[in-house]
CSV table of C-alpha atoms in Angstrom, one decimal:
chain,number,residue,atom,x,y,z
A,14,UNK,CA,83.8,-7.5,4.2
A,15,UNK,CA,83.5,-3.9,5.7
A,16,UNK,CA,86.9,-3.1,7.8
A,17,UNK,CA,87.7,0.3,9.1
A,18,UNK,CA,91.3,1.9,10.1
A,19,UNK,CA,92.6,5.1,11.7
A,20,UNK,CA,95.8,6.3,12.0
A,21,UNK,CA,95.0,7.0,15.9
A,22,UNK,CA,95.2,2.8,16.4
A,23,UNK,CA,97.2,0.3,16.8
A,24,UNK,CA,96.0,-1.6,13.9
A,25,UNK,CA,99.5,-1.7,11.6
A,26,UNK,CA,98.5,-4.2,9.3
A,27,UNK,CA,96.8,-3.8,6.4
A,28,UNK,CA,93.2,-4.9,5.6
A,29,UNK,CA,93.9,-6.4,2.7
A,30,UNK,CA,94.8,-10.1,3.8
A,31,UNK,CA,92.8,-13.2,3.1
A,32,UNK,CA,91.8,-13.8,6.8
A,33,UNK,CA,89.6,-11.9,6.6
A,34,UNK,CA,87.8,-12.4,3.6
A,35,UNK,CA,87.3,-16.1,4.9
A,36,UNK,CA,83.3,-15.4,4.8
A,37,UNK,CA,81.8,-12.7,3.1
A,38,UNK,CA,77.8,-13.3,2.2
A,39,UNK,CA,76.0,-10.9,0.3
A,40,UNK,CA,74.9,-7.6,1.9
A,41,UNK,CA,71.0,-6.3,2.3
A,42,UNK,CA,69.9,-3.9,0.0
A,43,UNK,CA,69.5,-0.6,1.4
A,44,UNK,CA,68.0,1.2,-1.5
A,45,UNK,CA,64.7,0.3,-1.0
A,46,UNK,CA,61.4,2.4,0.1
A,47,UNK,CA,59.5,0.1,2.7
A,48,UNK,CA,61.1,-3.0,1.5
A,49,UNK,CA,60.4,-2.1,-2.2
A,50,UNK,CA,62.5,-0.6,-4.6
A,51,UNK,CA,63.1,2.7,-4.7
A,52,UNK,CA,61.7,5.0,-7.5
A,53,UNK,CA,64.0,7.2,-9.2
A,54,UNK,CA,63.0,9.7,-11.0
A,55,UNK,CA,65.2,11.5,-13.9
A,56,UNK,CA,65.8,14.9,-13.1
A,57,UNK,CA,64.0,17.7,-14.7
A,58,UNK,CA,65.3,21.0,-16.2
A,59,UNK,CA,62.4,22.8,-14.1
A,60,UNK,CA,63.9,21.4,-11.2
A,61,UNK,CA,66.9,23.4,-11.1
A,62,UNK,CA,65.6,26.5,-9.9
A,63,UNK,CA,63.8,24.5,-7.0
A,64,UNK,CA,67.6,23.3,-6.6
A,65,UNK,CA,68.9,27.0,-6.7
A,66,UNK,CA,66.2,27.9,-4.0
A,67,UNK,CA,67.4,25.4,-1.8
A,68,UNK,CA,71.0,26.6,-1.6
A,69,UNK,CA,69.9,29.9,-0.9
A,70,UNK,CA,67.5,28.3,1.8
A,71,UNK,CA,70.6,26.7,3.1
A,72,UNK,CA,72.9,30.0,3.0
A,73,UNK,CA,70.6,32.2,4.7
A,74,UNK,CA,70.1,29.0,7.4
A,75,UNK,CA,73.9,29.5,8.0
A,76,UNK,CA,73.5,33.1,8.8
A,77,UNK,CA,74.9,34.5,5.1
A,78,UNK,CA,73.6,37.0,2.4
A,79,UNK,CA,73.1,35.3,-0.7
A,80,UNK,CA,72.9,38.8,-2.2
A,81,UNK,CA,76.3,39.4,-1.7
A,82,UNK,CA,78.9,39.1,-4.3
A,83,UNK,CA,80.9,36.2,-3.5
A,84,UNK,CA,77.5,34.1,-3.1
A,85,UNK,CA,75.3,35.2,-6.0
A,86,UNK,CA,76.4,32.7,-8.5
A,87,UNK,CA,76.7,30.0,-5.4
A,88,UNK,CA,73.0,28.6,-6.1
A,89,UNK,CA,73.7,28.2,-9.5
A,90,UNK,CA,77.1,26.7,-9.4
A,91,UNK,CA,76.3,24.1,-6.7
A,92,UNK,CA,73.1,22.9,-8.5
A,93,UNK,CA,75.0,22.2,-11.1
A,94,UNK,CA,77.7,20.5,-9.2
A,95,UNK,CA,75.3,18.3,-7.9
A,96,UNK,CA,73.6,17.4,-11.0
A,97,UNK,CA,77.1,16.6,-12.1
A,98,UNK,CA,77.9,14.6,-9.3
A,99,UNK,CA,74.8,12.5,-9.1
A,100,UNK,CA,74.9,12.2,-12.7
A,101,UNK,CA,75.2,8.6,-12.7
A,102,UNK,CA,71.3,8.4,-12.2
A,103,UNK,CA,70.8,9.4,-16.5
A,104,UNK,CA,73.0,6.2,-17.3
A,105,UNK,CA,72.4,2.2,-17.7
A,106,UNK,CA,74.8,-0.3,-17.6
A,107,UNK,CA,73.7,-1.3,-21.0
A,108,UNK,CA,73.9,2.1,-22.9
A,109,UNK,CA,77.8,1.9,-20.6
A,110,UNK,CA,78.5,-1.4,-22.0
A,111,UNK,CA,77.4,-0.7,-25.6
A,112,UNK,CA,78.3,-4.3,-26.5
A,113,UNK,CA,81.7,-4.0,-25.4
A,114,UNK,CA,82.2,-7.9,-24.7
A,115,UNK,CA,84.1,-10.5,-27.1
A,116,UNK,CA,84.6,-14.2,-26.8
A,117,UNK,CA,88.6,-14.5,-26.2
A,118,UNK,CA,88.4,-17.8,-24.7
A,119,UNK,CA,89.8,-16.8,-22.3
A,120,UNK,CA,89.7,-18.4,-18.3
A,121,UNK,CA,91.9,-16.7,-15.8
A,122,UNK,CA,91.9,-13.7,-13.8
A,123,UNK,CA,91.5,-9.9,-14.7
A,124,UNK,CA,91.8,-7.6,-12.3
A,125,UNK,CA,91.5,-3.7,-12.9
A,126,UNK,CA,93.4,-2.0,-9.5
A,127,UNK,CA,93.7,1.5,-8.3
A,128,UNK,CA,90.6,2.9,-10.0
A,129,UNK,CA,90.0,6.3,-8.5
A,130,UNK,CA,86.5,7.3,-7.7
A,131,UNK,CA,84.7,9.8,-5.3
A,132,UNK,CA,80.9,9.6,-4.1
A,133,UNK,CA,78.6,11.3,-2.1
A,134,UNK,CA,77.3,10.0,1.1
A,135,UNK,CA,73.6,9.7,0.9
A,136,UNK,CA,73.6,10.8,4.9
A,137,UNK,CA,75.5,14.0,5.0
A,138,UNK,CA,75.6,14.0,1.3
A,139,UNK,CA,79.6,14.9,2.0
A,140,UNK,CA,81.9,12.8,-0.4
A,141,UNK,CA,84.3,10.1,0.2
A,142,UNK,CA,86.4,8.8,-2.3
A,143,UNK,CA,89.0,6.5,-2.6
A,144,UNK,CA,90.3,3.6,-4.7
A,145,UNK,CA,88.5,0.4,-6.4
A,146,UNK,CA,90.1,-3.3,-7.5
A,147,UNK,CA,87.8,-4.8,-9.8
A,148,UNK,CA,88.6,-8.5,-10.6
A,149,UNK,CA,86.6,-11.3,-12.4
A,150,UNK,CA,87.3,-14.9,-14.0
A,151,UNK,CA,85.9,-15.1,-17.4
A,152,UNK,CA,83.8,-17.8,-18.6
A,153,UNK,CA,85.3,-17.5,-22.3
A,154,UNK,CA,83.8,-13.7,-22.7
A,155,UNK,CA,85.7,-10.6,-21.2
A,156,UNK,CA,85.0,-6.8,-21.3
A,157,UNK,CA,86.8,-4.2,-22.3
A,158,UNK,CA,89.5,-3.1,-19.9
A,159,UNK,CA,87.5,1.3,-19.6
A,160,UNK,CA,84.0,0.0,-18.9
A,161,UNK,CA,85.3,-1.8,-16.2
A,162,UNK,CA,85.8,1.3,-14.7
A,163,UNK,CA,83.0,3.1,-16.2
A,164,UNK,CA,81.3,0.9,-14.1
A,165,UNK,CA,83.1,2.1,-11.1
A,166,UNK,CA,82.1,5.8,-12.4
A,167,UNK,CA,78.0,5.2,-12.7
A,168,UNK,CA,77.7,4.2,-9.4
A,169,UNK,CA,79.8,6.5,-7.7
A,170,UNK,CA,78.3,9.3,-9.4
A,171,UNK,CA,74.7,8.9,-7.1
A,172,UNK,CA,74.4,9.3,-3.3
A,173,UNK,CA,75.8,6.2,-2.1
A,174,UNK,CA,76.6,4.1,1.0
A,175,UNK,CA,80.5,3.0,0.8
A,176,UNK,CA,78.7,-1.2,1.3
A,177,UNK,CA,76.0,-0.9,-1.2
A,178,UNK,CA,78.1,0.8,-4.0
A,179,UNK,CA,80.6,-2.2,-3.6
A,180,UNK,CA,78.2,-4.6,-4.3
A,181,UNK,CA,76.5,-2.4,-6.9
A,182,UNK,CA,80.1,-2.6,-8.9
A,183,UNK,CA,80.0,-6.9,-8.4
A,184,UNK,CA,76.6,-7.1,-9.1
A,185,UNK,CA,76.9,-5.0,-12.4
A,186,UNK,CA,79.6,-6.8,-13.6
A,187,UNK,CA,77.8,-10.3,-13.0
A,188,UNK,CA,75.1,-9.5,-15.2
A,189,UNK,CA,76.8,-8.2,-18.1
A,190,UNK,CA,79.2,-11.7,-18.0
A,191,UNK,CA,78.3,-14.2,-15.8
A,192,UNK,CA,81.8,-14.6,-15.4
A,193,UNK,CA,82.8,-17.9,-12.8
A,194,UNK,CA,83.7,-15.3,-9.9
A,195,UNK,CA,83.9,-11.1,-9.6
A,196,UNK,CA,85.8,-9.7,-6.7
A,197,UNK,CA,85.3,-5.8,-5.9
A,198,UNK,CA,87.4,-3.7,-3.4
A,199,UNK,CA,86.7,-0.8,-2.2
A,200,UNK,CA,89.3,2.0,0.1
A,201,UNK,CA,87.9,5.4,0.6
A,202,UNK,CA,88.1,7.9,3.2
A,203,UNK,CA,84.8,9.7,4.5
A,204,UNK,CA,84.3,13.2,5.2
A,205,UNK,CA,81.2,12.8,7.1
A,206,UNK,CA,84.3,10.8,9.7
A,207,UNK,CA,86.5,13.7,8.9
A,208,UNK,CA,85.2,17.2,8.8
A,209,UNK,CA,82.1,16.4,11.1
A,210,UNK,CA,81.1,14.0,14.1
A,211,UNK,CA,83.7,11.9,15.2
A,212,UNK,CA,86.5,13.7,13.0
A,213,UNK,CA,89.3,11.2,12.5
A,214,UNK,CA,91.2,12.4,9.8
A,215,UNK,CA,93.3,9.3,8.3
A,216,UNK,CA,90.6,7.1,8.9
A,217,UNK,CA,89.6,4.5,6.1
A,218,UNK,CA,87.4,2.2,5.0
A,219,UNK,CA,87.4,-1.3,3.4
A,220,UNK,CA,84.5,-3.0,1.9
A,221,UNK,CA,84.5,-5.9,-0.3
A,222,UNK,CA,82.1,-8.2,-2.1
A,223,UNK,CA,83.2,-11.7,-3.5
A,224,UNK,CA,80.7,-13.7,-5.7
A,225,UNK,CA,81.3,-17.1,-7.3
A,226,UNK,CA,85.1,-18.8,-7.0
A,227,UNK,CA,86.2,-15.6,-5.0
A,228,UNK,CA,83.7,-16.3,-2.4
A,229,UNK,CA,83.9,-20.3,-2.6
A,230,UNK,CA,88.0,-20.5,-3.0
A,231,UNK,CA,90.3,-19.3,-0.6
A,232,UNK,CA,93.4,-19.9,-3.1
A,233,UNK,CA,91.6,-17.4,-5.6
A,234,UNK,CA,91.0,-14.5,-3.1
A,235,UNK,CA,94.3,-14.9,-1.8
A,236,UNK,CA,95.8,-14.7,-5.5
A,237,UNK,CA,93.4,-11.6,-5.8
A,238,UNK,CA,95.0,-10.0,-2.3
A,239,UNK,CA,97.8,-10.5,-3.8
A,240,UNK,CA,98.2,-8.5,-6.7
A,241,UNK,CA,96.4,-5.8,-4.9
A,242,UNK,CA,99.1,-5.4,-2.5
A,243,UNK,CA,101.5,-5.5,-5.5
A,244,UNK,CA,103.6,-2.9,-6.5
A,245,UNK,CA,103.7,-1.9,-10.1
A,246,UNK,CA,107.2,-0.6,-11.5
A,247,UNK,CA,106.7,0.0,-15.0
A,248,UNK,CA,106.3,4.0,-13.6
């Protein structure tokens, strides 16, 4: 489910309701190279003074003087913000797990709400960033509560499409438990909406992706909507 919102509509309600996660099949995959996977390819320490060069391509494509004191350092800092921010190309989901999964027994819901994370748009490479609600049904094993949003973290952390990272997050998750369901949603709010193009600040986006009893039960997406929507008060 992919549902957007501005503040400029008339759209009051929130996107969070269960009519509208009635049918929600998977999504294609968009990270792919002629219908192949893509290759990725670790980054190299050699590679950041290609990186530095390209900023200062970009700079003096803008009409500035990287010589000048406020922008000498700018190569340097933003190739390293970018390694930073794409930095969840050096991880797996097995090194993130590190065996972080025990047999409880246990069967219902666990849900994981609010998790803050930013990305980078792999089209403008500007970031949007948001919240995430994680939820899965166990089949007798669970994970621990942080990886959950580790998870969350690794793919953010690349140049992402709002869609694909959703399904990433489900997809992960599935293979570490095969749990009986796994439920991932997804606000954010683009820049690429916001500082450029059609520039609707207060816009938002929704995506979700359901697999097993979330996508098969209504009853169990609507508990899921839920406790999204509810309030905590312990704070």
């Amino acid at each position: 489910m992919t549902t957007a919102s501005s503040n400029g509509s008339n759209y009051s309600q929130s996107p969070l309701i269960p009519d509208l996660a009635e049918a929600i099949t998977p999504r294609p995959d968009r990270n792919t190279h002629n219908g192949r996977q893509a290759d990725l390819f670790p980054p190299k320490e050699e590679q950041m003074e290609q990186m530095m060069d390209a900023v200062r391509t970009l700079i003096l494509g803008v009409g500035e003087d990287p010589e000048r004191e406020g922008l000498l350092k700018t190569p340097k800092r933003v190739a390293e913000a970018m390694r930073f921010l794409t930095s969840g190309y050096n991880q797996s989901l097995e090194e993130l797990v590190n065996d972080a999964i025990f047999d409880e027994g246990h069967n219902e819901m666990v849900l994981v709400r609010d998790i803050n994370f930013f990305s980078l748009c792999e089209h403008h490479m500007l970031p949007f960033m948001g919240r995430a609600h994680v939820a899965y049904i166990p089949n007798q094993k669970v994970v621990g509560l942080s990886k959950l949003a580790r998870i969350v973290e690794m793919y953010s952390r690349r140049l992402q499409v709002q869609e694909r990272l959703t399904r990433q997050i489900a997809e992960a998750i599935q293979t570490i438990l095969e749990p009986k369901g796994v439920a991932v949603v997804m606000e954010a709010t683009h820049m690429c909406m916001v500082m450029r193009g059609v520039q609707k600040p207060g816009s938002s986006t929704v995506t979700s992706a359901m697999v097993g009893v979330f996508q098969e039960e209504h009853k169990t997406r609507e508990e899921l909507f839920n406790l999204i929507r509810h309030q905590a008060t312990f704070f």
